[in-house]
Amino acid sequence: MNKDQPRWTEIEHLPEWDEEFYDVYTAKKFGKWVMLKTLKPSLKDDPEMQAMLEKEFDVRYNLAHPNIVMINDLEEVPGIGLCIITDDVYGDSLAKLIKEGKVTREHVNKLRHQLVEALEYIQDNHLAHHPLRPENIIFTENIGNLKLIDVGFDQRNSLTPRDTSEDIANYGRVVKQVLDSVDFDDPALRKVADRCLDPKRRYTTAHQLHLALAQRNTKTIYLWIIAFLTAMVAILIWMSLCPPTPVQP
């Protein structure tokens, strides 16, 4: 690190990323891109809001998951105030991709795997968090990796059945909204989403949801294998029943 290099440069507000209580910025810290999350100006002098910001930092600082935004520090940034500093995850929110009609099969596949794995991690660590929404699901700019940006404001001894049930229902809503916005379908994923939204049949935890999606993937693969083997057997039977064509001298 160059000792003469300014600590903070290229600070820019990202209004489309703002949360209920926070404004979000992108910036460079010693030349490295990071994200900043700070209380809205009207809340900065509120002791309860300040305590909430510090508690969120404490809760999230030790989290480590590839699909959850990692927190690096809590620091006063000139001209902005006390900020939670996170890894750079600049990209497009799922809400923006839906609005612009840019959701691809790869995005849907990551909702099936990466989003559920992140949700399972959150529940395993007993994190109370804001509802899962397209706005807090980000696909990074360079490699399109899925990241959750709003994953916990409190850590408890355990989550209630209502907490985990709401997670599953919100996952179903997100998936249904996505599938209803694209020009292709994923019947297996839609069926899982429908069950997530049915209070009588809903999976009780993200782990159950993860297993259900894995089983449906496995079932699909088995069906393709069976179809392929059936076709091969049919071809072999046909070849065995058809007499060879005599070779002309």
PDB file of C-alpha atoms in Angstrom:
ATOM      1  CA  MET A   1       0.000   0.000   0.000  1.00  0.00           C
ATOM      2  CA  ASN A   2       1.360   3.414  -0.966  1.00  0.00           C
ATOM      3  CA  LYS A   3       1.461   5.576   2.174  1.00  0.00           C
ATOM      4  CA  ASP A   4       0.736   8.646   0.052  1.00  0.00           C
ATOM      5  CA  GLN A   5      -2.360   7.074  -1.517  1.00  0.00           C
ATOM      6  CA  PRO A   6      -5.598   8.706  -0.254  1.00  0.00           C
ATOM      7  CA  ARG A   7      -7.686   6.475   2.002  1.00  0.00           C
ATOM      8  CA  TRP A   8     -11.042   7.201   0.342  1.00  0.00           C
ATOM      9  CA  THR A   9     -11.704   8.069  -3.300  1.00  0.00           C
ATOM     10  CA  GLU A  10     -14.495   7.822  -5.896  1.00  0.00           C
ATOM     11  CA  ILE A  11     -17.319   7.748  -3.344  1.00  0.00           C
ATOM     12  CA  GLU A  12     -20.659   7.501  -5.140  1.00  0.00           C
ATOM     13  CA  HIS A  13     -24.184   7.125  -3.786  1.00  0.00           C
ATOM     14  CA  LEU A  14     -26.221   4.227  -5.241  1.00  0.00           C
ATOM     15  CA  PRO A  15     -29.886   5.212  -4.692  1.00  0.00           C
ATOM     16  CA  GLU A  16     -31.231   2.012  -6.270  1.00  0.00           C
ATOM     17  CA  TRP A  17     -29.407   0.015  -3.567  1.00  0.00           C
ATOM     18  CA  ASP A  18     -30.717   2.018  -0.596  1.00  0.00           C
ATOM     19  CA  GLU A  19     -32.465   0.094   2.171  1.00  0.00           C
ATOM     20  CA  GLU A  20     -35.191   1.136   4.588  1.00  0.00           C
ATOM     21  CA  PHE A  21     -32.818   2.711   7.122  1.00  0.00           C
ATOM     22  CA  TYR A  22     -29.599   2.897   5.129  1.00  0.00           C
ATOM     23  CA  ASP A  23     -28.007   4.656   2.169  1.00  0.00           C
ATOM     24  CA  VAL A  24     -25.522   2.615   0.134  1.00  0.00           C
ATOM     25  CA  TYR A  25     -22.384   3.857  -1.597  1.00  0.00           C
ATOM     26  CA  THR A  26     -19.605   2.471  -3.722  1.00  0.00           C
ATOM     27  CA  ALA A  27     -16.066   3.750  -3.076  1.00  0.00           C
ATOM     28  CA  LYS A  28     -12.380   2.942  -3.231  1.00  0.00           C
ATOM     29  CA  LYS A  29     -10.471   2.390   0.014  1.00  0.00           C
ATOM     30  CA  PHE A  30      -6.738   2.699  -0.682  1.00  0.00           C
ATOM     31  CA  GLY A  31      -7.555   2.008  -4.347  1.00  0.00           C
ATOM     32  CA  LYS A  32      -9.680  -1.105  -3.717  1.00  0.00           C
ATOM     33  CA  TRP A  33     -13.408  -1.054  -4.509  1.00  0.00           C
ATOM     34  CA  VAL A  34     -15.729  -1.583  -1.520  1.00  0.00           C
ATOM     35  CA  MET A  35     -19.352  -0.856  -0.620  1.00  0.00           C
ATOM     36  CA  LEU A  36     -20.492   1.450   2.197  1.00  0.00           C
ATOM     37  CA  LYS A  37     -23.718   1.172   4.170  1.00  0.00           C
ATOM     38  CA  THR A  38     -24.642   4.087   6.438  1.00  0.00           C
ATOM     39  CA  LEU A  39     -27.698   5.417   8.238  1.00  0.00           C
ATOM     40  CA  LYS A  40     -29.878   7.839   6.298  1.00  0.00           C
ATOM     41  CA  PRO A  41     -29.144  11.495   7.237  1.00  0.00           C
ATOM     42  CA  SER A  42     -32.404  11.836   9.195  1.00  0.00           C
ATOM     43  CA  LEU A  43     -31.439   8.858  11.399  1.00  0.00           C
ATOM     44  CA  LYS A  44     -27.748   9.501  12.071  1.00  0.00           C
ATOM     45  CA  ASP A  45     -28.307  11.247  15.398  1.00  0.00           C
ATOM     46  CA  ASP A  46     -30.772   8.679  16.721  1.00  0.00           C
ATOM     47  CA  PRO A  47     -29.047   6.559  19.417  1.00  0.00           C
ATOM     48  CA  GLU A  48     -31.317   3.569  18.714  1.00  0.00           C
ATOM     49  CA  MET A  49     -30.475   3.668  15.010  1.00  0.00           C
ATOM     50  CA  GLN A  50     -26.763   3.983  15.796  1.00  0.00           C
ATOM     51  CA  ALA A  51     -27.007   0.939  18.067  1.00  0.00           C
ATOM     52  CA  MET A  52     -28.829  -0.951  15.298  1.00  0.00           C
ATOM     53  CA  LEU A  53     -26.014  -0.216  12.834  1.00  0.00           C
ATOM     54  CA  GLU A  54     -23.366  -1.400  15.297  1.00  0.00           C
ATOM     55  CA  LYS A  55     -25.342  -4.512  16.172  1.00  0.00           C
ATOM     56  CA  GLU A  56     -25.720  -5.458  12.508  1.00  0.00           C
ATOM     57  CA  PHE A  57     -21.961  -5.134  12.130  1.00  0.00           C
ATOM     58  CA  ASP A  58     -21.389  -7.387  15.151  1.00  0.00           C
ATOM     59  CA  VAL A  59     -23.878  -9.990  13.896  1.00  0.00           C
ATOM     60  CA  ARG A  60     -22.541 -10.167  10.357  1.00  0.00           C
ATOM     61  CA  TYR A  61     -18.804  -9.661  10.870  1.00  0.00           C
ATOM     62  CA  ASN A  62     -18.023 -13.356  11.407  1.00  0.00           C
ATOM     63  CA  LEU A  63     -20.294 -14.711   8.676  1.00  0.00           C
ATOM     64  CA  ALA A  64     -18.544 -16.510   5.845  1.00  0.00           C
ATOM     65  CA  HIS A  65     -20.480 -17.788   2.846  1.00  0.00           C
ATOM     66  CA  PRO A  66     -19.750 -17.368  -0.884  1.00  0.00           C
ATOM     67  CA  ASN A  67     -23.282 -16.118  -1.592  1.00  0.00           C
ATOM     68  CA  ILE A  68     -23.520 -13.613   1.256  1.00  0.00           C
ATOM     69  CA  VAL A  69     -21.903 -10.176   1.182  1.00  0.00           C
ATOM     70  CA  MET A  70     -18.961 -10.156   3.583  1.00  0.00           C
ATOM     71  CA  ILE A  71     -18.481  -7.316   6.091  1.00  0.00           C
ATOM     72  CA  ASN A  72     -14.935  -5.993   6.531  1.00  0.00           C
ATOM     73  CA  ASP A  73     -15.068  -3.090   8.951  1.00  0.00           C
ATOM     74  CA  LEU A  74     -17.039  -0.381  10.760  1.00  0.00           C
ATOM     75  CA  GLU A  75     -15.474   2.996  10.100  1.00  0.00           C
ATOM     76  CA  GLU A  76     -16.084   6.738   9.960  1.00  0.00           C
ATOM     77  CA  VAL A  77     -15.932   7.868   6.335  1.00  0.00           C
ATOM     78  CA  PRO A  78     -15.406  11.605   5.710  1.00  0.00           C
ATOM     79  CA  GLY A  79     -18.522  13.334   4.485  1.00  0.00           C
ATOM     80  CA  ILE A  80     -20.720  10.245   5.056  1.00  0.00           C
ATOM     81  CA  GLY A  81     -20.380   9.165   8.682  1.00  0.00           C
ATOM     82  CA  LEU A  82     -20.138   5.789  10.387  1.00  0.00           C
ATOM     83  CA  CYS A  83     -20.326   3.034   7.752  1.00  0.00           C
ATOM     84  CA  ILE A  84     -20.437  -0.719   7.554  1.00  0.00           C
ATOM     85  CA  ILE A  85     -17.815  -1.566   4.914  1.00  0.00           C
ATOM     86  CA  THR A  86     -18.393  -4.638   2.777  1.00  0.00           C
ATOM     87  CA  ASP A  87     -16.814  -6.391  -0.175  1.00  0.00           C
ATOM     88  CA  ASP A  88     -17.514  -4.879  -3.559  1.00  0.00           C
ATOM     89  CA  VAL A  89     -20.559  -6.621  -5.035  1.00  0.00           C
ATOM     90  CA  TYR A  90     -21.454  -4.090  -7.685  1.00  0.00           C
ATOM     91  CA  GLY A  91     -23.882  -5.552 -10.191  1.00  0.00           C
ATOM     92  CA  ASP A  92     -27.597  -5.819 -10.930  1.00  0.00           C
ATOM     93  CA  SER A  93     -30.330  -6.659  -8.470  1.00  0.00           C
ATOM     94  CA  LEU A  94     -32.763  -9.391  -9.378  1.00  0.00           C
ATOM     95  CA  ALA A  95     -35.490  -6.726  -9.248  1.00  0.00           C
ATOM     96  CA  LYS A  96     -33.687  -4.751 -11.965  1.00  0.00           C
ATOM     97  CA  LEU A  97     -33.155  -7.854 -14.118  1.00  0.00           C
ATOM     98  CA  ILE A  98     -36.866  -8.696 -13.864  1.00  0.00           C
ATOM     99  CA  LYS A  99     -37.895  -5.125 -14.731  1.00  0.00           C
ATOM    100  CA  GLU A 100     -35.585  -5.018 -17.765  1.00  0.00           C
ATOM    101  CA  GLY A 101     -36.451  -8.532 -18.956  1.00  0.00           C
ATOM    102  CA  LYS A 102     -32.868  -9.731 -18.601  1.00  0.00           C
ATOM    103  CA  VAL A 103     -33.338 -12.821 -16.407  1.00  0.00           C
ATOM    104  CA  THR A 104     -31.611 -15.832 -17.978  1.00  0.00           C
ATOM    105  CA  ARG A 105     -31.692 -19.557 -17.352  1.00  0.00           C
ATOM    106  CA  GLU A 106     -28.371 -19.178 -15.550  1.00  0.00           C
ATOM    107  CA  HIS A 107     -29.931 -16.683 -13.127  1.00  0.00           C
ATOM    108  CA  VAL A 108     -32.781 -19.117 -12.468  1.00  0.00           C
ATOM    109  CA  ASN A 109     -30.309 -21.947 -11.909  1.00  0.00           C
ATOM    110  CA  LYS A 110     -28.520 -19.840  -9.278  1.00  0.00           C
ATOM    111  CA  LEU A 111     -31.823 -19.176  -7.518  1.00  0.00           C
ATOM    112  CA  ARG A 112     -32.230 -22.949  -7.368  1.00  0.00           C
ATOM    113  CA  HIS A 113     -28.795 -23.578  -5.857  1.00  0.00           C
ATOM    114  CA  GLN A 114     -26.901 -20.543  -4.561  1.00  0.00           C
ATOM    115  CA  LEU A 115     -29.885 -18.725  -3.070  1.00  0.00           C
ATOM    116  CA  VAL A 116     -31.120 -21.817  -1.218  1.00  0.00           C
ATOM    117  CA  GLU A 117     -27.615 -22.545   0.091  1.00  0.00           C
ATOM    118  CA  ALA A 118     -27.342 -18.966   1.401  1.00  0.00           C
ATOM    119  CA  LEU A 119     -30.784 -19.221   3.007  1.00  0.00           C
ATOM    120  CA  GLU A 120     -29.822 -22.519   4.635  1.00  0.00           C
ATOM    121  CA  TYR A 121     -26.661 -20.901   6.046  1.00  0.00           C
ATOM    122  CA  ILE A 122     -28.703 -18.014   7.458  1.00  0.00           C
ATOM    123  CA  GLN A 123     -31.099 -20.379   9.199  1.00  0.00           C
ATOM    124  CA  ASP A 124     -28.295 -22.614  10.500  1.00  0.00           C
ATOM    125  CA  ASN A 125     -26.760 -19.525  12.126  1.00  0.00           C
ATOM    126  CA  HIS A 126     -30.113 -18.379  13.561  1.00  0.00           C
ATOM    127  CA  LEU A 127     -30.019 -14.979  11.862  1.00  0.00           C
ATOM    128  CA  ALA A 128     -33.062 -12.749  12.048  1.00  0.00           C
ATOM    129  CA  HIS A 129     -33.237 -10.777   8.810  1.00  0.00           C
ATOM    130  CA  HIS A 130     -35.454  -8.672   6.606  1.00  0.00           C
ATOM    131  CA  PRO A 131     -37.724 -10.529   4.148  1.00  0.00           C
ATOM    132  CA  LEU A 132     -36.101 -12.084   1.109  1.00  0.00           C
ATOM    133  CA  ARG A 133     -36.921  -9.891  -1.915  1.00  0.00           C
ATOM    134  CA  PRO A 134     -35.622  -9.452  -5.482  1.00  0.00           C
ATOM    135  CA  GLU A 135     -34.133  -6.123  -4.337  1.00  0.00           C
ATOM    136  CA  ASN A 136     -31.644  -7.769  -1.959  1.00  0.00           C
ATOM    137  CA  ILE A 137     -30.504 -10.469  -4.361  1.00  0.00           C
ATOM    138  CA  ILE A 138     -27.555  -9.230  -6.435  1.00  0.00           C
ATOM    139  CA  PHE A 139     -25.810 -10.784  -9.421  1.00  0.00           C
ATOM    140  CA  THR A 140     -22.260  -9.425  -9.542  1.00  0.00           C
ATOM    141  CA  GLU A 141     -21.120  -7.479 -12.581  1.00  0.00           C
ATOM    142  CA  ASN A 142     -18.163  -9.573 -13.732  1.00  0.00           C
ATOM    143  CA  ILE A 143     -19.059 -13.225 -13.098  1.00  0.00           C
ATOM    144  CA  GLY A 144     -22.763 -13.065 -12.260  1.00  0.00           C
ATOM    145  CA  ASN A 145     -22.358 -14.672  -8.853  1.00  0.00           C
ATOM    146  CA  LEU A 146     -25.423 -14.455  -6.599  1.00  0.00           C
ATOM    147  CA  LYS A 147     -24.995 -12.410  -3.412  1.00  0.00           C
ATOM    148  CA  LEU A 148     -27.457 -11.562  -0.640  1.00  0.00           C
ATOM    149  CA  ILE A 149     -26.894  -8.030   0.655  1.00  0.00           C
ATOM    150  CA  ASP A 150     -29.298  -7.861   3.615  1.00  0.00           C
ATOM    151  CA  VAL A 151     -28.841 -11.044   5.613  1.00  0.00           C
ATOM    152  CA  GLY A 152     -29.127 -10.366   9.316  1.00  0.00           C
ATOM    153  CA  PHE A 153     -29.669  -7.754  11.991  1.00  0.00           C
ATOM    154  CA  ASP A 154     -29.793 -10.101  14.988  1.00  0.00           C
ATOM    155  CA  GLN A 155     -28.463 -13.523  15.961  1.00  0.00           C
ATOM    156  CA  ARG A 156     -30.624 -15.622  18.244  1.00  0.00           C
ATOM    157  CA  ASN A 157     -30.331 -18.886  20.108  1.00  0.00           C
ATOM    158  CA  SER A 158     -32.827 -20.340  17.656  1.00  0.00           C
ATOM    159  CA  LEU A 159     -35.342 -19.279  15.042  1.00  0.00           C
ATOM    160  CA  THR A 160     -39.051 -19.846  15.509  1.00  0.00           C
ATOM    161  CA  PRO A 161     -41.040 -22.062  13.118  1.00  0.00           C
ATOM    162  CA  ARG A 162     -42.727 -18.868  11.938  1.00  0.00           C
ATOM    163  CA  ASP A 163     -39.342 -17.326  11.053  1.00  0.00           C
ATOM    164  CA  THR A 164     -38.269 -20.298   8.944  1.00  0.00           C
ATOM    165  CA  SER A 165     -41.714 -20.668   7.378  1.00  0.00           C
ATOM    166  CA  GLU A 166     -41.652 -17.027   6.237  1.00  0.00           C
ATOM    167  CA  ASP A 167     -38.226 -17.595   4.677  1.00  0.00           C
ATOM    168  CA  ILE A 168     -39.587 -20.505   2.649  1.00  0.00           C
ATOM    169  CA  ALA A 169     -42.699 -18.586   1.593  1.00  0.00           C
ATOM    170  CA  ASN A 170     -40.599 -15.597   0.499  1.00  0.00           C
ATOM    171  CA  TYR A 171     -38.324 -17.886  -1.512  1.00  0.00           C
ATOM    172  CA  GLY A 172     -41.409 -19.236  -3.273  1.00  0.00           C
ATOM    173  CA  ARG A 173     -42.630 -15.697  -4.034  1.00  0.00           C
ATOM    174  CA  VAL A 174     -39.283 -14.683  -5.495  1.00  0.00           C
ATOM    175  CA  VAL A 175     -39.075 -17.783  -7.691  1.00  0.00           C
ATOM    176  CA  LYS A 176     -42.680 -17.425  -8.907  1.00  0.00           C
ATOM    177  CA  GLN A 177     -42.116 -13.756  -9.738  1.00  0.00           C
ATOM    178  CA  VAL A 178     -39.032 -14.669 -11.750  1.00  0.00           C
ATOM    179  CA  LEU A 179     -40.628 -17.589 -13.602  1.00  0.00           C
ATOM    180  CA  ASP A 180     -43.666 -15.468 -14.435  1.00  0.00           C
ATOM    181  CA  SER A 181     -41.390 -12.821 -15.975  1.00  0.00           C
ATOM    182  CA  VAL A 182     -39.405 -15.004 -18.405  1.00  0.00           C
ATOM    183  CA  ASP A 183     -40.253 -16.641 -21.744  1.00  0.00           C
ATOM    184  CA  PHE A 184     -39.182 -20.109 -20.580  1.00  0.00           C
ATOM    185  CA  ASP A 185     -40.339 -22.312 -17.732  1.00  0.00           C
ATOM    186  CA  ASP A 186     -38.844 -24.666 -15.188  1.00  0.00           C
ATOM    187  CA  PRO A 187     -41.756 -26.958 -14.206  1.00  0.00           C
ATOM    188  CA  ALA A 188     -39.847 -28.711 -11.414  1.00  0.00           C
ATOM    189  CA  LEU A 189     -38.760 -25.435  -9.808  1.00  0.00           C
ATOM    190  CA  ARG A 190     -42.252 -23.966 -10.227  1.00  0.00           C
ATOM    191  CA  LYS A 191     -43.739 -26.990  -8.469  1.00  0.00           C
ATOM    192  CA  VAL A 192     -41.348 -26.480  -5.547  1.00  0.00           C
ATOM    193  CA  ALA A 193     -42.225 -22.764  -5.435  1.00  0.00           C
ATOM    194  CA  ASP A 194     -45.951 -23.599  -5.360  1.00  0.00           C
ATOM    195  CA  ARG A 195     -45.369 -25.852  -2.375  1.00  0.00           C
ATOM    196  CA  CYS A 196     -43.372 -23.095  -0.651  1.00  0.00           C
ATOM    197  CA  LEU A 197     -46.450 -20.874  -0.927  1.00  0.00           C
ATOM    198  CA  ASP A 198     -48.900 -23.497   0.363  1.00  0.00           C
ATOM    199  CA  PRO A 199     -49.175 -23.156   4.183  1.00  0.00           C
ATOM    200  CA  LYS A 200     -50.404 -26.751   4.487  1.00  0.00           C
ATOM    201  CA  ARG A 201     -47.601 -28.341   2.438  1.00  0.00           C
ATOM    202  CA  ARG A 202     -44.758 -25.850   2.917  1.00  0.00           C
ATOM    203  CA  TYR A 203     -41.248 -27.089   3.694  1.00  0.00           C
ATOM    204  CA  THR A 204     -40.411 -26.232   7.300  1.00  0.00           C
ATOM    205  CA  THR A 205     -36.732 -25.308   6.828  1.00  0.00           C
ATOM    206  CA  ALA A 206     -34.319 -24.266   4.097  1.00  0.00           C
ATOM    207  CA  HIS A 207     -32.598 -27.634   4.562  1.00  0.00           C
ATOM    208  CA  GLN A 208     -35.813 -29.431   3.580  1.00  0.00           C
ATOM    209  CA  LEU A 209     -36.173 -27.095   0.607  1.00  0.00           C
ATOM    210  CA  HIS A 210     -32.575 -27.801  -0.424  1.00  0.00           C
ATOM    211  CA  LEU A 211     -33.176 -31.563  -0.285  1.00  0.00           C
ATOM    212  CA  ALA A 212     -36.402 -31.256  -2.274  1.00  0.00           C
ATOM    213  CA  LEU A 213     -34.655 -29.337  -5.062  1.00  0.00           C
ATOM    214  CA  ALA A 214     -31.777 -31.823  -5.097  1.00  0.00           C
ATOM    215  CA  GLN A 215     -34.179 -34.777  -5.311  1.00  0.00           C
ATOM    216  CA  ARG A 216     -36.065 -33.186  -8.213  1.00  0.00           C
ATOM    217  CA  ASN A 217     -32.803 -32.574 -10.036  1.00  0.00           C
ATOM    218  CA  THR A 218     -31.786 -36.190  -9.438  1.00  0.00           C
ATOM    219  CA  LYS A 219     -35.188 -37.474 -10.575  1.00  0.00           C
ATOM    220  CA  THR A 220     -34.913 -35.486 -13.814  1.00  0.00           C
ATOM    221  CA  ILE A 221     -31.460 -36.928 -14.508  1.00  0.00           C
ATOM    222  CA  TYR A 222     -32.713 -40.461 -13.825  1.00  0.00           C
ATOM    223  CA  LEU A 223     -35.644 -39.954 -16.206  1.00  0.00           C
ATOM    224  CA  TRP A 224     -33.286 -38.835 -18.963  1.00  0.00           C
ATOM    225  CA  ILE A 225     -31.030 -41.833 -18.334  1.00  0.00           C
ATOM    226  CA  ILE A 226     -33.990 -44.222 -18.402  1.00  0.00           C
ATOM    227  CA  ALA A 227     -35.291 -42.629 -21.616  1.00  0.00           C
ATOM    228  CA  PHE A 228     -31.851 -42.948 -23.226  1.00  0.00           C
ATOM    229  CA  LEU A 229     -31.435 -46.591 -22.186  1.00  0.00           C
ATOM    230  CA  THR A 230     -34.951 -47.410 -23.370  1.00  0.00           C
ATOM    231  CA  ALA A 231     -34.188 -45.906 -26.785  1.00  0.00           C
ATOM    232  CA  MET A 232     -30.910 -47.831 -27.031  1.00  0.00           C
ATOM    233  CA  VAL A 233     -32.624 -51.130 -26.145  1.00  0.00           C
ATOM    234  CA  ALA A 234     -35.310 -50.449 -28.767  1.00  0.00           C
ATOM    235  CA  ILE A 235     -32.635 -49.803 -31.397  1.00  0.00           C
ATOM    236  CA  LEU A 236     -30.788 -53.016 -30.484  1.00  0.00           C
ATOM    237  CA  ILE A 237     -34.001 -55.067 -30.653  1.00  0.00           C
ATOM    238  CA  TRP A 238     -34.875 -53.541 -34.037  1.00  0.00           C
ATOM    239  CA  MET A 239     -31.399 -54.322 -35.360  1.00  0.00           C
ATOM    240  CA  SER A 240     -31.595 -57.903 -34.120  1.00  0.00           C
ATOM    241  CA  LEU A 241     -34.981 -58.480 -35.787  1.00  0.00           C
ATOM    242  CA  CYS A 242     -34.069 -56.957 -39.129  1.00  0.00           C
ATOM    243  CA  PRO A 243     -32.173 -59.377 -41.413  1.00  0.00           C
ATOM    244  CA  PRO A 244     -28.912 -58.023 -42.788  1.00  0.00           C
ATOM    245  CA  THR A 245     -29.014 -56.718 -46.354  1.00  0.00           C
ATOM    246  CA  PRO A 246     -27.198 -59.173 -48.665  1.00  0.00           C
ATOM    247  CA  VAL A 247     -24.030 -57.843 -50.220  1.00  0.00           C
ATOM    248  CA  GLN A 248     -24.165 -57.715 -54.017  1.00  0.00           C
ATOM    249  CA  PRO A 249     -21.300 -59.575 -55.705  1.00  0.00           C
TER     250      PRO A 249
END
